[in-house]
Structure formats: C-alpha cells, structure tokens
Coordinates of N, CA and C in Angstrom, one line a residue:
A1 N -136.2 -131.0 -59.2 CA -135.7 -132.5 -59.3 C -136.1 -133.3 -58.1
E2 N -136.1 -134.2 -58.2 CA -136.3 -135.3 -57.4 C -135.4 -135.4 -56.2
K3 N -136.5 -135.8 -55.1 CA -135.5 -135.5 -53.6 C -134.5 -136.7 -53.7
V4 N -133.0 -136.5 -53.4 CA -132.1 -137.4 -53.6 C -132.3 -138.3 -52.8
R5 N -132.8 -138.3 -51.6 CA -132.9 -139.7 -50.5 C -133.6 -140.8 -51.1
F6 N -134.8 -140.3 -52.1 CA -135.4 -141.7 -52.9 C -134.4 -142.1 -53.9
R7 N -133.6 -141.2 -54.4 CA -133.0 -141.9 -55.7 C -131.3 -142.5 -55.3
K8 N -131.1 -142.1 -54.1 CA -129.6 -142.7 -54.0 C -129.2 -144.1 -53.9
Y9 N -130.3 -145.2 -54.0 CA -130.2 -146.4 -53.8 C -130.5 -146.9 -55.3
M10 N -130.7 -146.2 -56.1 CA -131.2 -146.9 -57.8 C -130.1 -147.0 -58.4
A11 N -130.1 -148.0 -59.4 CA -128.9 -148.4 -60.0 C -128.8 -147.1 -61.3
D12 N -129.8 -146.5 -61.5 CA -129.8 -145.5 -62.7 C -130.6 -144.5 -61.9
S13 N -129.9 -143.2 -61.2 CA -130.6 -142.1 -60.1 C -131.2 -141.7 -60.8
H14 N -131.2 -141.2 -62.4 CA -132.1 -140.4 -62.9 C -133.0 -141.0 -64.3
W15 N -133.2 -142.1 -63.8 CA -134.2 -142.7 -64.5 C -135.6 -141.9 -64.2
G16 N -136.4 -141.8 -65.2 CA -137.7 -141.3 -65.3 C -137.8 -139.6 -65.2
L17 N -136.8 -139.1 -65.0 CA -136.9 -137.7 -65.4 C -137.1 -137.2 -66.5
R18 N -137.8 -136.3 -66.7 CA -138.5 -135.5 -68.0 C -137.2 -134.9 -68.6
F19 N -137.3 -135.0 -69.7 CA -135.9 -134.4 -70.4 C -134.9 -134.7 -69.8
Y20 N -134.1 -135.3 -69.5 CA -133.2 -135.9 -69.0 C -131.9 -135.4 -70.0
K21 N -132.3 -136.3 -71.1 CA -131.1 -136.0 -72.1 C -130.5 -134.4 -72.6
Y22 N -131.4 -133.4 -72.4 CA -131.3 -132.1 -72.6 C -130.8 -131.1 -71.4
R23 N -130.9 -132.2 -70.4 CA -130.2 -131.2 -69.2 C -128.9 -131.1 -68.6
T24 N -128.3 -130.1 -68.4 CA -126.6 -130.3 -67.7 C -126.8 -130.6 -66.1
C25 N -126.0 -131.3 -65.8 CA -126.0 -131.6 -64.4 C -126.4 -130.5 -63.4
I26 N -125.6 -129.2 -63.6 CA -125.7 -127.8 -62.7 C -127.0 -127.5 -62.6
R27 N -128.1 -127.8 -63.7 CA -129.3 -127.4 -63.8 C -130.2 -128.1 -62.8
C28 N -130.1 -129.4 -62.4 CA -130.4 -130.0 -61.5 C -129.9 -130.0 -60.3
H29 N -128.6 -129.5 -60.0 CA -127.5 -129.7 -58.8 C -126.9 -128.5 -58.7
P30 N -127.6 -127.6 -58.5 CA -127.0 -125.9 -58.5 C -126.1 -126.0 -57.3
K31 N -126.1 -126.6 -56.4 CA -125.4 -126.4 -55.1 C -123.9 -126.9 -55.6
Q32 N -124.2 -128.1 -56.3 CA -122.7 -128.6 -56.7 C -121.8 -127.8 -57.4
A33 N -122.2 -126.7 -58.1 CA -121.2 -125.9 -59.0 C -119.9 -125.2 -58.0
R34 N -120.4 -125.4 -56.8 CA -119.3 -124.9 -56.1 C -117.9 -126.0 -55.9
N35 N -118.2 -126.8 -56.5 CA -117.1 -128.2 -56.1 C -116.1 -127.9 -56.4
L36 N -114.9 -128.1 -55.7 CA -113.6 -127.8 -55.8 C -112.8 -128.2 -57.1
H37 N -113.2 -129.4 -57.4 CA -112.8 -129.9 -58.6 C -112.8 -129.2 -59.8
R38 N -114.6 -128.9 -59.7 CA -115.1 -127.8 -60.9 C -114.5 -126.5 -61.1
V39 N -114.3 -126.1 -60.2 CA -113.8 -124.6 -60.0 C -112.3 -124.4 -60.3
R40 N -111.3 -125.7 -59.4 CA -110.1 -125.0 -59.6 C -109.6 -126.1 -61.0
A41 N -110.0 -127.4 -61.0 CA -108.9 -128.2 -62.0 C -110.1 -128.2 -63.3
K42 N -111.0 -127.9 -63.3 CA -112.0 -127.9 -64.5 C -112.6 -129.4 -64.8
I43 N -112.6 -129.9 -64.0 CA -112.9 -131.6 -64.3 C -114.3 -131.5 -64.3
T44 N -115.1 -132.1 -64.9 CA -116.6 -132.4 -65.7 C -117.1 -133.3 -64.4
C45 N -118.3 -133.2 -64.2 CA -119.1 -134.1 -63.5 C -119.0 -135.9 -63.7
R46 N -118.8 -135.9 -65.1 CA -119.0 -137.5 -65.9 C -117.3 -138.0 -65.6
Q47 N -116.6 -137.0 -65.0 CA -114.7 -137.8 -64.9 C -115.2 -138.3 -63.6
C48 N -115.9 -138.1 -62.5 CA -116.0 -138.6 -61.5 C -117.2 -139.7 -61.2
H49 N -118.2 -139.2 -61.3 CA -119.7 -140.0 -61.2 C -119.6 -141.2 -62.3
G50 N -119.2 -140.9 -63.3 CA -119.2 -142.1 -64.4 C -120.0 -141.9 -65.4
E51 N -119.8 -142.7 -66.7 CA -120.8 -142.4 -67.7 C -122.3 -143.1 -67.4
E52 N -123.3 -142.9 -68.3 CA -124.8 -143.1 -68.0 C -124.5 -144.7 -67.9
P53 N -125.3 -145.5 -67.2 CA -126.5 -144.9 -66.1 C -125.6 -144.7 -65.1
I54 N -125.7 -143.4 -64.3 CA -125.2 -142.9 -63.0 C -126.0 -143.6 -62.2
A55 N -125.3 -144.5 -61.3 CA -125.5 -145.0 -60.0 C -125.9 -144.4 -58.9
G56 N -126.9 -144.4 -58.0 CA -127.0 -143.5 -56.9 C -125.8 -143.8 -55.8
N57 N -125.1 -142.8 -55.1 CA -124.0 -142.8 -54.5 C -124.4 -144.1 -53.3
S58 N -125.2 -144.5 -52.8 CA -125.3 -145.7 -51.7 C -125.6 -147.0 -52.9
H59 N -125.8 -147.0 -54.1 CA -126.0 -148.3 -54.7 C -124.7 -148.9 -54.9
Y60 N -124.8 -150.6 -54.5 CA -123.7 -151.2 -54.8 C -122.6 -151.2 -55.8
N61 N -123.2 -150.7 -57.1 CA -122.4 -151.0 -57.9 C -122.0 -149.3 -58.7
S62 N -122.1 -148.6 -57.9 CA -121.8 -147.0 -57.8 C -120.1 -146.9 -57.8
S63 N -119.7 -146.1 -58.7 CA -118.0 -145.6 -58.2 C -118.2 -144.5 -57.3
M64 N -119.1 -144.2 -57.1 CA -119.0 -142.9 -55.8 C -119.5 -143.7 -54.4
Q65 N -119.7 -145.0 -54.3 CA -120.0 -145.7 -53.3 C -119.0 -145.4 -52.1
P66 N -119.0 -144.8 -51.1 CA -117.8 -144.7 -50.2 C -116.8 -145.8 -49.9
R67 N -117.2 -147.2 -50.3 CA -116.0 -148.1 -50.0 C -115.2 -148.1 -51.1
R68 N -116.0 -147.7 -52.3 CA -115.0 -148.1 -53.6 C -114.8 -146.7 -54.4
R69 N -115.2 -145.8 -53.5 CA -114.7 -144.2 -54.2 C -113.2 -144.4 -54.2
Y70 N -112.3 -144.6 -53.1 CA -110.9 -144.3 -53.5 C -110.5 -145.2 -54.7
I71 N -110.6 -146.1 -55.0 CA -110.2 -147.4 -55.7 C -110.5 -146.7 -57.1
L72 N -111.7 -146.4 -57.6 CA -112.2 -146.0 -58.7 C -112.0 -144.7 -59.1
V73 N -112.0 -144.0 -57.8 CA -112.5 -142.5 -58.7 C -111.1 -141.6 -58.2
C74 N -111.0 -141.5 -56.8 CA -109.8 -140.7 -56.3 C -108.5 -140.8 -56.8
A75 N -108.0 -142.3 -56.8 CA -106.6 -142.8 -57.0 C -106.2 -142.5 -58.3
K76 N -107.2 -142.2 -59.5 CA -106.9 -141.9 -60.6 C -106.1 -140.8 -60.8
C77 N -106.3 -139.9 -60.2 CA -105.5 -138.6 -60.0 C -104.7 -138.5 -59.0
H78 N -105.2 -138.7 -57.9 CA -104.5 -138.5 -56.3 C -103.6 -139.7 -56.3
K79 N -102.6 -139.9 -56.9 CA -101.6 -141.2 -56.8 C -101.0 -141.1 -55.2
G80 N -100.8 -141.8 -54.7 CA -100.0 -142.2 -53.4 C -101.2 -141.4 -52.1
S81 N -102.1 -141.1 -52.3 CA -103.0 -140.8 -51.5 C -103.3 -142.3 -50.7
S82 N -103.8 -142.0 -49.3 CA -104.7 -142.9 -48.7 C -106.1 -143.1 -49.2
A83 N -106.8 -144.4 -48.3 CA -108.2 -144.5 -48.3 C -108.8 -143.4 -48.0
S84 N -108.4 -143.0 -46.4 CA -109.0 -142.1 -46.1 C -109.0 -140.6 -46.7
F85 N -108.3 -140.6 -47.9 CA -108.6 -139.4 -48.6 C -110.3 -139.5 -49.3
A86 N -110.9 -140.5 -49.5 CA -111.9 -140.5 -50.1 C -112.8 -140.1 -49.3
T87 N -112.8 -139.7 -47.8 CA -113.9 -139.3 -46.9 C -113.9 -137.7 -46.9
Y88 N -113.2 -137.2 -47.7 CA -113.0 -135.7 -47.9 C -114.1 -134.9 -48.4
V89 N -114.9 -134.4 -48.1 CA -116.2 -133.7 -48.4 C -115.8 -132.8 -49.8
I90 N -116.4 -133.2 -50.8 CA -115.7 -132.6 -52.3 C -117.0 -131.6 -52.4
H91 N -118.2 -131.7 -52.3 CA -119.4 -131.0 -52.7 C -119.4 -130.1 -51.2
E92 N -118.8 -129.1 -50.8 CA -118.9 -128.6 -49.8 C -120.0 -127.8 -49.2
P93 N -120.5 -127.7 -48.0 CA -121.6 -126.8 -47.9 C -121.2 -125.4 -48.1
I94 N -122.9 -124.5 -47.6 CA -121.9 -123.2 -47.7 C -121.9 -122.8 -46.0
P95 N -120.8 -122.5 -45.8 CA -120.3 -122.5 -44.3 C -121.5 -121.8 -43.4
I96 N -122.2 -120.8 -43.7 CA -122.8 -119.9 -42.9 C -124.6 -120.5 -43.2
A97 N -124.8 -121.1 -44.0 CA -126.1 -121.7 -43.9 C -126.8 -122.7 -43.1
K98 N -127.8 -122.2 -42.7 CA -128.7 -123.0 -41.5 C -128.6 -124.7 -41.8
T99 N -128.5 -124.9 -42.8 CA -128.5 -126.4 -43.0 C -127.1 -127.2 -42.8
T100 N -126.1 -126.1 -42.8 CA -124.5 -126.6 -42.3 C -124.5 -126.9 -40.7
Q101 N -125.4 -126.1 -40.2 CA -125.6 -126.6 -38.8 C -125.8 -127.9 -38.3
K102 N -126.8 -128.7 -39.2 CA -126.8 -129.9 -39.0 C -125.6 -130.9 -39.5
A103 N -125.5 -130.9 -40.4 CA -124.3 -131.4 -41.3 C -123.0 -131.4 -40.8
F104 N -122.7 -130.1 -40.8 CA -121.2 -129.7 -40.3 C -121.2 -128.7 -39.2
P105 N -121.6 -129.3 -38.0 CA -121.7 -128.3 -36.8 C -120.6 -127.6 -36.5
L106 N -119.1 -128.3 -36.6 CA -118.0 -127.5 -36.1 C -117.6 -126.7 -37.0
L107 N -117.8 -126.7 -38.3 CA -117.8 -125.9 -39.6 C -118.5 -124.3 -39.1
F108 N -119.8 -124.6 -39.2 CA -120.9 -123.9 -38.9 C -120.5 -122.9 -37.6
Y109 N -120.2 -123.3 -36.8 CA -119.8 -122.3 -35.5 C -118.8 -122.0 -35.4
C110 N -117.7 -122.5 -36.1 CA -116.3 -121.9 -36.5 C -116.5 -120.7 -37.2
V111 N -117.2 -120.9 -38.3 CA -117.2 -119.8 -39.3 C -117.9 -118.5 -38.3
W112 N -119.0 -118.9 -37.9 CA -119.8 -117.9 -37.0 C -118.8 -116.9 -35.9
A113 N -118.1 -118.1 -35.1 CA -117.0 -117.4 -34.3 C -116.0 -116.4 -35.0
M114 N -115.5 -116.6 -36.3 CA -114.6 -115.7 -36.9 C -115.5 -114.5 -37.5
V115 N -116.9 -114.9 -37.8 CA -117.2 -113.7 -38.1 C -117.5 -112.6 -37.0
V116 N -117.9 -113.2 -35.7 CA -118.1 -112.3 -34.4 C -116.5 -111.7 -34.0
I117 N -115.7 -112.2 -34.2 CA -114.2 -111.7 -34.3 C -114.0 -110.7 -34.8
A118 N -114.2 -110.8 -36.4 CA -114.0 -110.0 -37.2 C -114.6 -108.7 -36.9
V119 N -115.8 -108.9 -36.8 CA -117.1 -107.7 -36.8 C -116.7 -106.9 -35.4
G120 N -116.3 -107.5 -34.1 CA -115.8 -107.2 -33.1 C -114.5 -106.3 -33.2
T121 N -113.8 -106.6 -33.9 CA -112.4 -105.7 -34.1 C -112.6 -104.8 -35.2
F122 N -113.5 -104.8 -36.1 CA -113.7 -103.6 -36.9 C -114.2 -102.6 -36.1
A123 N -115.4 -103.1 -35.0 CA -116.3 -102.3 -34.4 C -114.9 -101.4 -33.4
A124 N -114.4 -102.1 -32.8 CA -113.3 -101.4 -32.0 C -112.4 -100.4 -32.6
F125 N -111.8 -100.8 -33.8 CA -110.6 -100.4 -34.3 C -110.8 -99.2 -35.3
L126 N -112.1 -99.7 -35.7 CA -112.3 -98.3 -37.0 C -112.5 -96.7 -36.3
P127 N -113.3 -96.8 -35.4 CA -113.4 -95.4 -34.4 C -112.0 -95.0 -33.9
H128 N -111.6 -96.0 -33.4 CA -110.2 -95.8 -32.8 C -108.7 -95.1 -33.9
T129 N -109.1 -95.8 -35.0 CA -108.0 -95.4 -36.1 C -108.7 -94.0 -36.8
F130 N -110.2 -93.8 -36.7 CA -110.6 -92.4 -37.3 C -109.9 -91.5 -36.3
L131 N -110.3 -91.5 -34.8 CA -109.8 -90.7 -34.3 C -108.2 -90.3 -34.1
W132 N -107.5 -91.2 -34.0 CA -106.0 -91.2 -34.2 C -105.6 -90.1 -35.4
G133 N -106.1 -91.0 -36.7 CA -106.1 -90.2 -37.9 C -106.4 -88.5 -37.8
L134 N -107.6 -88.3 -37.2 CA -108.0 -87.0 -37.1 C -107.0 -86.5 -36.5
R135 N -106.4 -87.0 -35.1 CA -105.7 -86.0 -34.1 C -104.2 -86.0 -35.0
E136 N -103.9 -86.6 -35.7 CA -102.7 -86.6 -36.9 C -102.8 -85.2 -37.7
F137 N -103.8 -85.6 -38.2 CA -104.2 -84.5 -39.3 C -104.5 -82.9 -39.2
L138 N -105.2 -82.8 -37.7 CA -105.6 -81.8 -37.3 C -104.1 -80.8 -37.1
P139 N -104.1 -79.3 -37.1 CA -102.8 -78.6 -36.7 C -102.9 -78.9 -35.0
D140 N -101.7 -78.5 -34.8 CA -101.7 -78.6 -33.1 C -102.4 -77.5 -32.5
S141 N -102.7 -76.4 -33.0 CA -103.4 -75.6 -32.4 C -104.7 -75.7 -31.8
I142 N -105.5 -76.4 -32.8 CA -106.8 -76.8 -32.6 C -106.9 -77.5 -31.2
I143 N -105.8 -78.7 -31.7 CA -106.0 -79.5 -30.5 C -105.3 -79.1 -29.0
F144 N -104.4 -78.2 -29.2 CA -103.9 -77.7 -27.7 C -104.9 -76.5 -27.0
G145 N -105.7 -75.6 -28.3 CA -106.6 -75.0 -28.2 C -108.0 -75.7 -27.4
F146 N -108.5 -76.9 -27.5 CA -109.6 -77.7 -27.3 C -109.1 -78.0 -25.7
K147 N -107.9 -78.3 -25.5 CA -107.5 -79.0 -24.2 C -107.4 -77.9 -23.3
N148 N -106.8 -76.8 -23.9 CA -107.1 -75.2 -23.0 C -108.5 -75.3 -22.6
F149 N -109.1 -75.3 -23.7 CA -110.5 -74.7 -23.3 C -111.3 -75.8 -22.5
L150 N -111.1 -76.9 -22.2 CA -111.3 -78.3 -21.3 C -111.0 -77.6 -20.0
S151 N -109.5 -77.6 -19.7 CA -108.9 -77.3 -18.6 C -109.5 -76.0 -17.8
K152 N -110.0 -74.8 -18.8 CA -110.4 -73.6 -18.2 C -111.7 -74.0 -17.5
K153 N -112.6 -74.6 -18.4 CA -114.0 -75.1 -18.1 C -113.8 -75.8 -16.6
R154 N -112.8 -76.9 -16.5 CA -112.7 -77.5 -15.4 C -112.5 -76.6 -13.9
K155 N -111.6 -75.6 -14.5 CA -111.1 -74.9 -13.2 C -112.3 -73.9 -12.8
Q156 N -113.1 -73.7 -13.8 CA -114.6 -73.0 -13.7 C -115.3 -73.8 -12.9
D157 N -115.3 -74.8 -13.3 CA -116.6 -75.5 -12.6 C -116.0 -76.2 -10.9
E158 N -114.6 -76.1 -11.0 CA -114.4 -76.3 -9.3 C -114.5 -75.1 -8.6
K159 N -114.4 -74.0 -9.0 CA -114.6 -72.9 -8.4 C -115.7 -72.5 -8.1
D160 N -116.9 -73.2 -8.9 CA -118.5 -72.9 -8.5 C -118.6 -73.9 -7.4

C-alpha cells in the first residue's frame, strides 16, 4: 500500500491503486483491524469513512476531517456526546511498540512501567510462595530436624 502521508489530502485517497475493487480494507490497513468499533460493535469501515470515493482524512471534503468528524460521523451513534468526543483515538496503537513511543509517549511509558511492576512482583513473590507452600506441605519432623541440624552445626562451629 502507498504511504498515507501522500494520500491524506486527496479527494479520493484510493485513486490509482491496483486492483482496488477486489481488496478489502483490512488487506491494505492491517493495523486498523484492532479498531474498537470493528471488534466490539461490528461496525464496518464504510459506516464511518463513508462510501466511494473515500477522501483522505485531511481533505476538506472528508467526513473524517477533525473539524467535521463529530457532526458527520460520531454523533450518528453517540448521541449526547460533546465535540471533544471526536478527538478520541479510534485506531489505537500497540502500546508496547516502538512507534507508540513517538505518537503516544505517555501510553508507552505507562505500559512499560506496569510491565516492570508486574514482573518485579512475580519475581519477588513466586519464590516466596513456593517456599511457604513447601513449609506447609512438608512434615514438621523434616523441618524441625533441619533446624536441629543447623543449630548443632552452629554450636560445633562456635566451639571450634
């Protein structure tokens, strides 16, 4: 697929693409398959982006242009929402991806902070839980025998 930056100002952003009639949206825009509307509400791309020709997002006639998006697209289904509702990022990026660091740095660093906290918690408490479970399931004679062995060894070390 052609780079988006060159096509976002065109009245027909798909003009000149080979075999366009036979393609699905997801074939050329695979990252958009994670779209919340597509996954949760079963809405198709055309219901928001409009029928042919699909204008680029920055074209003045596009229904997805940031100034017009709320009136032409979002307000159809989301009644009672304000114009700032249209600023929500529909096609969310993969939070851990390196490209997200440039586009959404707060999201990127928050996700990595949560990953570090989770890994640190598991690294500390899994061995603790394993040893605790071992203590619970082993017979007391083994545990006390090991303690007696250690105390006798200490006494011998002190005598020497």
